[in-house]
PDB file of C-alpha atoms in Angstrom:
ATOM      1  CA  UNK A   1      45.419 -81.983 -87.104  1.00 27.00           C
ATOM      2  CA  UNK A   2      47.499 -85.438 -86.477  1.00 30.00           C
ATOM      3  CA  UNK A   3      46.455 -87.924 -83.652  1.00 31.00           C
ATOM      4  CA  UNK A   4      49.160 -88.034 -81.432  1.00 32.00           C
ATOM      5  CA  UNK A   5      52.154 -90.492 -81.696  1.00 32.00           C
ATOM      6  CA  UNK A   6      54.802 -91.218 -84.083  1.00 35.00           C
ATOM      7  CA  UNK A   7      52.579 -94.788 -85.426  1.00 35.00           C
ATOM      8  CA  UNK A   8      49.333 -92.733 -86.171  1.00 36.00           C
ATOM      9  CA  UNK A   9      49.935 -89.830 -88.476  1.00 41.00           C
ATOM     10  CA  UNK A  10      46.608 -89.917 -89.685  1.00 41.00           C
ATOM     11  CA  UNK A  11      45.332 -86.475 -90.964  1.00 43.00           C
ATOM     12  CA  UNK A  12      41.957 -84.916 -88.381  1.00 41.00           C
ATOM     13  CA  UNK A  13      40.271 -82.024 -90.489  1.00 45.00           C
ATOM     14  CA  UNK A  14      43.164 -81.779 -92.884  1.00 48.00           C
ATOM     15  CA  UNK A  15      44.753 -79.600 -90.899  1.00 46.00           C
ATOM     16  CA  UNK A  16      48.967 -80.814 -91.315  1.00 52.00           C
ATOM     17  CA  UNK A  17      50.880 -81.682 -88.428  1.00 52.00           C
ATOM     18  CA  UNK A  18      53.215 -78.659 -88.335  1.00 56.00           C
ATOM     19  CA  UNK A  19      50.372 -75.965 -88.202  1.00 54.00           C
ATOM     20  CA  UNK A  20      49.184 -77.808 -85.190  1.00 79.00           C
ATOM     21  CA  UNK A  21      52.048 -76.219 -83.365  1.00 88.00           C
ATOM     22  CA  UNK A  22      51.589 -72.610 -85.005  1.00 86.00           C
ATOM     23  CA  UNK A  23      54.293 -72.449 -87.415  1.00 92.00           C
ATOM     24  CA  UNK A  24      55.911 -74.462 -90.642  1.00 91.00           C
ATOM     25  CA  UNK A  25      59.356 -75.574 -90.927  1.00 95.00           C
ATOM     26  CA  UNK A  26      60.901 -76.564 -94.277  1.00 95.00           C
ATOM     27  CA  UNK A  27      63.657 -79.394 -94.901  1.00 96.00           C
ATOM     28  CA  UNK A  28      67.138 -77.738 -94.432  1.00 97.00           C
ATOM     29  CA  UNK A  29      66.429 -74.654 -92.685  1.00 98.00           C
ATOM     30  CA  UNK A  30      68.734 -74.044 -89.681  1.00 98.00           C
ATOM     31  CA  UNK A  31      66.171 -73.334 -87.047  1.00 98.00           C
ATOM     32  CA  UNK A  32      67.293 -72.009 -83.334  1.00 98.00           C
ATOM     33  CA  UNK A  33      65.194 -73.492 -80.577  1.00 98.00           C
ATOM     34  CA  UNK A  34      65.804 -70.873 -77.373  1.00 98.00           C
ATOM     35  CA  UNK A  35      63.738 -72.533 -74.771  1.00 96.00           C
ATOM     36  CA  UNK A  36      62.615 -70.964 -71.144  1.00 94.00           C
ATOM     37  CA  UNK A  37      59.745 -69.661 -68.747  1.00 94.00           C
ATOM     38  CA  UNK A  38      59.952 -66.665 -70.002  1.00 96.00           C
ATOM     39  CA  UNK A  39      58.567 -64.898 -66.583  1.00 94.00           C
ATOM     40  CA  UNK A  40      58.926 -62.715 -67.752  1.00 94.00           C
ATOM     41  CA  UNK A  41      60.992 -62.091 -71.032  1.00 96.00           C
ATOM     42  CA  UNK A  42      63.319 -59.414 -70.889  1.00 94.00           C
ATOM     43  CA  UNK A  43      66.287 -57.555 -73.496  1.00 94.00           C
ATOM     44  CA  UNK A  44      68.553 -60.103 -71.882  1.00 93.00           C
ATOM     45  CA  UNK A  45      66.620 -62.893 -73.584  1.00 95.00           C
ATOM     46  CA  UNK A  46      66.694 -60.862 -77.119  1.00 95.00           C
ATOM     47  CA  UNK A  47      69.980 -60.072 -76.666  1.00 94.00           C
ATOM     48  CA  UNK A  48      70.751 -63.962 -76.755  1.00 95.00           C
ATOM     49  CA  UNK A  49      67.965 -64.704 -79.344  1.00 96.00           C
ATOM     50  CA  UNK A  50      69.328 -61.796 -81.492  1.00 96.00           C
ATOM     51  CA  UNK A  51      72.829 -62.538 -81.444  1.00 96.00           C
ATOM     52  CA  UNK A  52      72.284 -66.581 -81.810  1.00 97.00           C
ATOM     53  CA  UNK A  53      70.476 -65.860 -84.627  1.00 97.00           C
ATOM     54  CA  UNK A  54      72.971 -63.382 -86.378  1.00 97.00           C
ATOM     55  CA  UNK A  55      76.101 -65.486 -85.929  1.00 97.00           C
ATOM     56  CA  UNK A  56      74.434 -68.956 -86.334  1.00 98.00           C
ATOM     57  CA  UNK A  57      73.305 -67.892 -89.649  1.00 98.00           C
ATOM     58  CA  UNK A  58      69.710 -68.820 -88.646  1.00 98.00           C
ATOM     59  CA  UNK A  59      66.492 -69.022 -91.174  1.00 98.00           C
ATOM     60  CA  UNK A  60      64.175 -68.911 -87.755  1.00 98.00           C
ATOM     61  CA  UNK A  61      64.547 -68.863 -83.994  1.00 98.00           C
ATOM     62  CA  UNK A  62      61.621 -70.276 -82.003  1.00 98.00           C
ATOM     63  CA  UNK A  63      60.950 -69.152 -78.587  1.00 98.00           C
ATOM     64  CA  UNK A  64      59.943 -71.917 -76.635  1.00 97.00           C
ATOM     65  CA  UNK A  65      57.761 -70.670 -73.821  1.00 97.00           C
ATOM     66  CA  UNK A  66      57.835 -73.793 -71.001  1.00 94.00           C
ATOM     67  CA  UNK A  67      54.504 -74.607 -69.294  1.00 92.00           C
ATOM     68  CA  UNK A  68      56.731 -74.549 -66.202  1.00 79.00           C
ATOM     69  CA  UNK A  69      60.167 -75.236 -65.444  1.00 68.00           C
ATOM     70  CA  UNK A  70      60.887 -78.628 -63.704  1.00 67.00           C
ATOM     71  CA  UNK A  71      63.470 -77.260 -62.205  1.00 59.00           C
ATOM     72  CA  UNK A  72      61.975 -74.125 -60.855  1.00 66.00           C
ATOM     73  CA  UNK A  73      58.747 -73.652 -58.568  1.00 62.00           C
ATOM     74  CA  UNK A  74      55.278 -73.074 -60.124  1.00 62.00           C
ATOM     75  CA  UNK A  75      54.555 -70.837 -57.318  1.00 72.00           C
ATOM     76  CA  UNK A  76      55.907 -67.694 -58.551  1.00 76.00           C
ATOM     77  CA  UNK A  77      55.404 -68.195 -61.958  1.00 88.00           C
ATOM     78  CA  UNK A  78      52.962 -66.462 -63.889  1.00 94.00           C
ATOM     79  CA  UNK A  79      50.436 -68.070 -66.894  1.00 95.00           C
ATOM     80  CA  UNK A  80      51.360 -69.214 -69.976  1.00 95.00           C
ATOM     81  CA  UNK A  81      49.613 -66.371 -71.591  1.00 96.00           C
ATOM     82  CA  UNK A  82      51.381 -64.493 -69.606  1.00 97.00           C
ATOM     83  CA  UNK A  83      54.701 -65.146 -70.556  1.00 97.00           C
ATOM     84  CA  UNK A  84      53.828 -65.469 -74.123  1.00 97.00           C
ATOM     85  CA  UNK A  85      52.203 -62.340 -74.685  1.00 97.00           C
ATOM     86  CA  UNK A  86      55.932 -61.065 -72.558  1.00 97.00           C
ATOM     87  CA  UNK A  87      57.978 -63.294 -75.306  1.00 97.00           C
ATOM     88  CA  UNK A  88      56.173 -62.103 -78.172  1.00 97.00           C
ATOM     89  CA  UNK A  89      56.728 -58.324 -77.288  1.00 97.00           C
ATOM     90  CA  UNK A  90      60.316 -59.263 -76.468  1.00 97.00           C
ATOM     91  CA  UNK A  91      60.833 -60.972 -79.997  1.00 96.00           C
ATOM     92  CA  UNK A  92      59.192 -57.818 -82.205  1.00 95.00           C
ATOM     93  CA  UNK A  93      58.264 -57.723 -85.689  1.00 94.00           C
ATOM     94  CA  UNK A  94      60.712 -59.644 -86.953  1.00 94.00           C
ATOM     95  CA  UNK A  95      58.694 -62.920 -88.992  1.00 95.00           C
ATOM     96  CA  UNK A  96      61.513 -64.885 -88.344  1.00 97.00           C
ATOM     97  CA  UNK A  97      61.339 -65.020 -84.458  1.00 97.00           C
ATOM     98  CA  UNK A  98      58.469 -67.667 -83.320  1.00 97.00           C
ATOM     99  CA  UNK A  99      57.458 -67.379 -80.424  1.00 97.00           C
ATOM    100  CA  UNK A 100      55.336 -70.724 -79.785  1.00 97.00           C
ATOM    101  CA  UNK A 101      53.877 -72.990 -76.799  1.00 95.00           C
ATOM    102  CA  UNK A 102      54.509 -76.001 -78.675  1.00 95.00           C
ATOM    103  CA  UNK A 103      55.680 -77.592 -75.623  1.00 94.00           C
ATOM    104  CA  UNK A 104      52.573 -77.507 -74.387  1.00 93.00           C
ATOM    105  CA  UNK A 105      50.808 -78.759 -77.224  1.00 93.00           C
ATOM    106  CA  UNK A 106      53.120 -81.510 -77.424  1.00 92.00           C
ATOM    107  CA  UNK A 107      52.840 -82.407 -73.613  1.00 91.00           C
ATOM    108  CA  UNK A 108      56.303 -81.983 -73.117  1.00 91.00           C
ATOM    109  CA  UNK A 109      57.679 -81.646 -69.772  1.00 88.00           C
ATOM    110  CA  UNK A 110      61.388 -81.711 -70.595  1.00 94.00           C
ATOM    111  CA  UNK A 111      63.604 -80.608 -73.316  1.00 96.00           C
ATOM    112  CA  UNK A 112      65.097 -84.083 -74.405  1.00 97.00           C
ATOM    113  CA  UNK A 113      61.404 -84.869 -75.216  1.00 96.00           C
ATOM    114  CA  UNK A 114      60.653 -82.022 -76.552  1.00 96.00           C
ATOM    115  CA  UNK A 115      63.610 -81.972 -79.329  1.00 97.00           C
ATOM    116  CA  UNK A 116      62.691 -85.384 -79.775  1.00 96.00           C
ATOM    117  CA  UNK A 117      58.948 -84.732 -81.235  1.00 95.00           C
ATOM    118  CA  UNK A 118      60.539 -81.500 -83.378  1.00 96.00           C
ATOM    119  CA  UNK A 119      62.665 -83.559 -84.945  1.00 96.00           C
ATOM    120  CA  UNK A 120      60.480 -86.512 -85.427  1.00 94.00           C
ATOM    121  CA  UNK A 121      57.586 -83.917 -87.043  1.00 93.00           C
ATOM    122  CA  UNK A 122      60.103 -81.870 -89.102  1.00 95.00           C
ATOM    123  CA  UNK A 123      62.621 -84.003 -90.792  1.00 95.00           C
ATOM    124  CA  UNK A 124      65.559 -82.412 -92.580  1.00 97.00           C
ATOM    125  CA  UNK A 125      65.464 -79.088 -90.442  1.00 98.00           C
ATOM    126  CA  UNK A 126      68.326 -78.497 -88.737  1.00 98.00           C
ATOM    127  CA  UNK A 127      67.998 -77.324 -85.416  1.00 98.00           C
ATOM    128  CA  UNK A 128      70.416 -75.829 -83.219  1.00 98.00           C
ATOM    129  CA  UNK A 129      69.780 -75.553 -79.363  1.00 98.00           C
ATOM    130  CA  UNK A 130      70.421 -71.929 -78.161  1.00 98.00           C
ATOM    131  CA  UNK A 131      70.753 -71.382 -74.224  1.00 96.00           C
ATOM    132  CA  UNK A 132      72.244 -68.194 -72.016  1.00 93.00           C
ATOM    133  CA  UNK A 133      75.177 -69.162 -70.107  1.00 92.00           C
ATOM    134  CA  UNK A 134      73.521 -69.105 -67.124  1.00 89.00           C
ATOM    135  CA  UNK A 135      71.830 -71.996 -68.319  1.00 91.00           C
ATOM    136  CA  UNK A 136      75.240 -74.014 -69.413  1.00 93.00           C
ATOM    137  CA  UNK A 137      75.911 -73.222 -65.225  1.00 89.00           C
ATOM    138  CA  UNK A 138      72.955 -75.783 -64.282  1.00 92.00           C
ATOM    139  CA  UNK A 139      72.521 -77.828 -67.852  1.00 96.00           C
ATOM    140  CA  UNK A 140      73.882 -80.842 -66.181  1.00 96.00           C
ATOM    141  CA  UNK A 141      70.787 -81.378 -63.933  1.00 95.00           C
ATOM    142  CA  UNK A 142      68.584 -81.446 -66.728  1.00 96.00           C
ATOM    143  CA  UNK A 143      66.531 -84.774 -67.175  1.00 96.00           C
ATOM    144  CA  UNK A 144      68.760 -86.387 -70.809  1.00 98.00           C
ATOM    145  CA  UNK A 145      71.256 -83.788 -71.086  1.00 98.00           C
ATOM    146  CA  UNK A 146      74.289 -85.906 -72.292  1.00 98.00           C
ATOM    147  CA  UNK A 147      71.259 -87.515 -75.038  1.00 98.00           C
ATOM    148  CA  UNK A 148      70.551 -83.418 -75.917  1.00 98.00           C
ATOM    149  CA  UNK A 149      74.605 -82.769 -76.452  1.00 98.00           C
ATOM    150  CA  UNK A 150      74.854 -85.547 -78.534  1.00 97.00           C
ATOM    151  CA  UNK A 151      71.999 -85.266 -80.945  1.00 97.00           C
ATOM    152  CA  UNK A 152      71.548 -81.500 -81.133  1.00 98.00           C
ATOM    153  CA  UNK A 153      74.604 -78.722 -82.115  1.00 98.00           C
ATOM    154  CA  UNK A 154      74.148 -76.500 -78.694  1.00 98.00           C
ATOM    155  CA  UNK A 155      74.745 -72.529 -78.890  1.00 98.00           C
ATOM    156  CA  UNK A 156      75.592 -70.688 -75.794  1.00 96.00           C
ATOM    157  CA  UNK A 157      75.362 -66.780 -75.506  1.00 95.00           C
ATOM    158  CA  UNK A 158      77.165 -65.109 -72.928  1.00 92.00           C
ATOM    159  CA  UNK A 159      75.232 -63.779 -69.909  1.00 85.00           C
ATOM    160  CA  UNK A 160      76.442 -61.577 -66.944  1.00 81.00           C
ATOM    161  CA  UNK A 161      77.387 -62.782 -63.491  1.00 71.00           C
ATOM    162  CA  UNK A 162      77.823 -66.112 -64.879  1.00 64.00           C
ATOM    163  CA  UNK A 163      80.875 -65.983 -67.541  1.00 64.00           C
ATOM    164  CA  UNK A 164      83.516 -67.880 -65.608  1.00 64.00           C
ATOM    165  CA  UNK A 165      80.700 -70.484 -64.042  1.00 69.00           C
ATOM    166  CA  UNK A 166      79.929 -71.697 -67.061  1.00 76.00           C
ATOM    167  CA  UNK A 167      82.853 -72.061 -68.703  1.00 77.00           C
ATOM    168  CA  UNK A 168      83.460 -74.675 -65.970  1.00 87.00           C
ATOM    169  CA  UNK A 169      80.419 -76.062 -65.760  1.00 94.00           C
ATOM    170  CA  UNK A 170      80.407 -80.261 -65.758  1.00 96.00           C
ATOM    171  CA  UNK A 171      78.819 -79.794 -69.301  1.00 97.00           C
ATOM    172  CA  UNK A 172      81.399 -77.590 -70.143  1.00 96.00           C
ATOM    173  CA  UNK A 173      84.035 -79.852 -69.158  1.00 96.00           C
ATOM    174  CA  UNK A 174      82.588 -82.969 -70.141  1.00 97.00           C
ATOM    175  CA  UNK A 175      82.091 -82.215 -74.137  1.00 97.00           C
ATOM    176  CA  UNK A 176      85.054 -79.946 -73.985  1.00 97.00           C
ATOM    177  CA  UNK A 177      86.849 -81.721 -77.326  1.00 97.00           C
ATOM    178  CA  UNK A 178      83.321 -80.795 -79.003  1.00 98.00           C
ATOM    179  CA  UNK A 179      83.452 -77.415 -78.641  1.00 97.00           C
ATOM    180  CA  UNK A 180      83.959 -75.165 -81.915  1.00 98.00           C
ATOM    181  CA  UNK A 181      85.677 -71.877 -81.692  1.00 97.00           C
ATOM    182  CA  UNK A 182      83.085 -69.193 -82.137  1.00 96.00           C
ATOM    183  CA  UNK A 183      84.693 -68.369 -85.297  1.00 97.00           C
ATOM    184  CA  UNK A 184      82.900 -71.253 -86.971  1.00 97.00           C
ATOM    185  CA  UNK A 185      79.370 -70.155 -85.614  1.00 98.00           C
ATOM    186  CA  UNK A 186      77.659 -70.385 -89.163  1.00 98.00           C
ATOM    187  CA  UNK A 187      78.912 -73.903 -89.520  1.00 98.00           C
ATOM    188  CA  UNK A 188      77.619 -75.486 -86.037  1.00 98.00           C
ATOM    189  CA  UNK A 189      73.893 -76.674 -87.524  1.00 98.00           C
ATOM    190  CA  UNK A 190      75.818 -78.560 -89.893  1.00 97.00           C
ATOM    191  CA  UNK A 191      78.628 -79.894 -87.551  1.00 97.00           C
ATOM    192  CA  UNK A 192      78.713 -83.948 -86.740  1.00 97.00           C
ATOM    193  CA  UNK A 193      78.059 -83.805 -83.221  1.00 97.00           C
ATOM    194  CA  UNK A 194      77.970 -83.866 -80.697  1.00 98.00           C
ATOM    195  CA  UNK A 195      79.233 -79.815 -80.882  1.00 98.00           C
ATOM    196  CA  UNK A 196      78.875 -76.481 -79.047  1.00 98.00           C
ATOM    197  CA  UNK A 197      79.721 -73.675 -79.324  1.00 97.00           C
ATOM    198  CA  UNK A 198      80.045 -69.844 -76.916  1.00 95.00           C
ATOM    199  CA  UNK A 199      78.715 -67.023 -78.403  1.00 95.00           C
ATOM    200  CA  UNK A 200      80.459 -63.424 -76.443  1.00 89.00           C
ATOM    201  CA  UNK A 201      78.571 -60.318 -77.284  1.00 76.00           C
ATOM    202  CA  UNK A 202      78.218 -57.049 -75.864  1.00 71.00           C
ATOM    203  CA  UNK A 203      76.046 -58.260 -72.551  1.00 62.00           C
ATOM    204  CA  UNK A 204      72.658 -57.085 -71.639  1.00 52.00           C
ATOM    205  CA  UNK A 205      72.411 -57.031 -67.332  1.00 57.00           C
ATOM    206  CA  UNK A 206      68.528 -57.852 -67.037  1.00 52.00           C
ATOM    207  CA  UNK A 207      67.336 -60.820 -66.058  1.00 46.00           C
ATOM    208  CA  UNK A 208      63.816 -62.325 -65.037  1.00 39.00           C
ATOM    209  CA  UNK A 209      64.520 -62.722 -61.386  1.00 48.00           C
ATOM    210  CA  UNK A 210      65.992 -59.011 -61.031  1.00 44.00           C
ATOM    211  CA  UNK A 211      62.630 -58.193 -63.070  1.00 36.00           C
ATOM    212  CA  UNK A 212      60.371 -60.054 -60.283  1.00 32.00           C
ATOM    213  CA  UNK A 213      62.275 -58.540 -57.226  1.00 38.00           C
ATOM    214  CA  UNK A 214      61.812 -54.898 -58.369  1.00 33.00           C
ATOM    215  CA  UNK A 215      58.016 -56.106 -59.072  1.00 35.00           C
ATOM    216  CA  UNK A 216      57.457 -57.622 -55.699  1.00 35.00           C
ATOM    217  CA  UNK A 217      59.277 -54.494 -53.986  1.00 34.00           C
ATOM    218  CA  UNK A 218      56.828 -52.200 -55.695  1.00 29.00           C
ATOM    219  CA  UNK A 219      54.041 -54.555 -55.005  1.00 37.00           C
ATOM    220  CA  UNK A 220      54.484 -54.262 -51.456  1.00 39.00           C
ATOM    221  CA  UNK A 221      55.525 -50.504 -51.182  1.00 39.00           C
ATOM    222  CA  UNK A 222      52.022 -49.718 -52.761  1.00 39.00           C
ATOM    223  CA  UNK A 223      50.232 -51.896 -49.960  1.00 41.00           C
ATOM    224  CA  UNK A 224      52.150 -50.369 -47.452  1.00 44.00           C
TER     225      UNK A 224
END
């Protein structure tokens, strides 16, 4: 493997770089990166992976399984092998959905750093960050989001409940001249950004925290 940092890409075992993180990228593929927690995975987030990957005209969509969302509470969050064993029945047999921890391999706590390292390890690839609207809703509280929107093309899927919210979300408004008509899906990894673009589908109702509460309600009915 590679000693970490961008000044010290000496070889370890001759393992390359890229298999560190479990998978290999070639220059100029269009690669989808659909980050989360995962906890768990559901059809909602294969829905999104699905359809991002169908209209974006995508060579591979990697599931990025967070160590923890900074935003969310560790508390009720279940292990990383958890949620990737979740993911990886989520994504199916298809070889072109990844579903990797490379964020923690890469000790990154936050997207912006996280595309950062991806792009610094795989030069040429194209990546396109894919997010459920419901995400879009809170985007603006992530740590570097105007430094994601202008270096990375940004997909957004439609999601129930949170249609209208999103469409008005700061992010939203802010890069509002950016955004590409859905139309023009299959041309967003190549677009000069920064550029965006929403993604309606037929929409899938599930969603982790639905998932949890029927859990938790069983959980307690059978100690009851």
């Amino acid at each position: 493997m590679w000693l970490a940092g961008p000044a010290r890409r000496r070889p370890v075992g001759g393992v390359p770089a890229d298999l560190r993180l479990g998978f290999h990228l070639e220059r100029g593929m269009r690669v989808g990166l659909f980050g989360g927690s995962f906890n768990p995975a559901h059809a909602g987030h294969a829905h999104v992976a699905q359809t991002a990957m169908r209209r974006l005209h995508l060579d591979r969509m990697i599931w990025l399984v967070s160590p923890q969302n900074p935003l969310k509470s560790g508390r009720d969050t279940a292990s990383l092998a958890e949620r990737m064993a979740g993911a990886r029945r989520m994504a199916g047999s298809n070889p072109r959905m990844i579903v990797s921890d490379a964020e923690a391999r890469l000790g990154s706590a936050y997207t912006v750093d996280t595309l950062n390292r991806l792009k610094a390890r795989f030069p040429g690839v194209k990546f396109v960050w894919i997010m459920g609207s419901d995400n879009l809703a809170s985007f603006h509280r992530w740590r570097g989001w105007t430094d994601i929107a202008r270096t990375t093309p940004i997909a957004v899927v439609a999601r129930p409940d949170t249609l209208m919210q999103s469409r008005s979300a700061p992010a939203a408004r802010r890069y509002a001249a950016a955004r590409r008509p859905s139309r023009e899906a299959a041309l967003l990894a190549d677009a000069p950004m920064p550029a965006w673009t929403y993604l309606c589908a037929p929409l899938n109702s599930t969603s982790s925290t639905k998932l949890r509460t029927v859990a938790s309600t069983l959980s307690q009915s059978a100690l009851s």
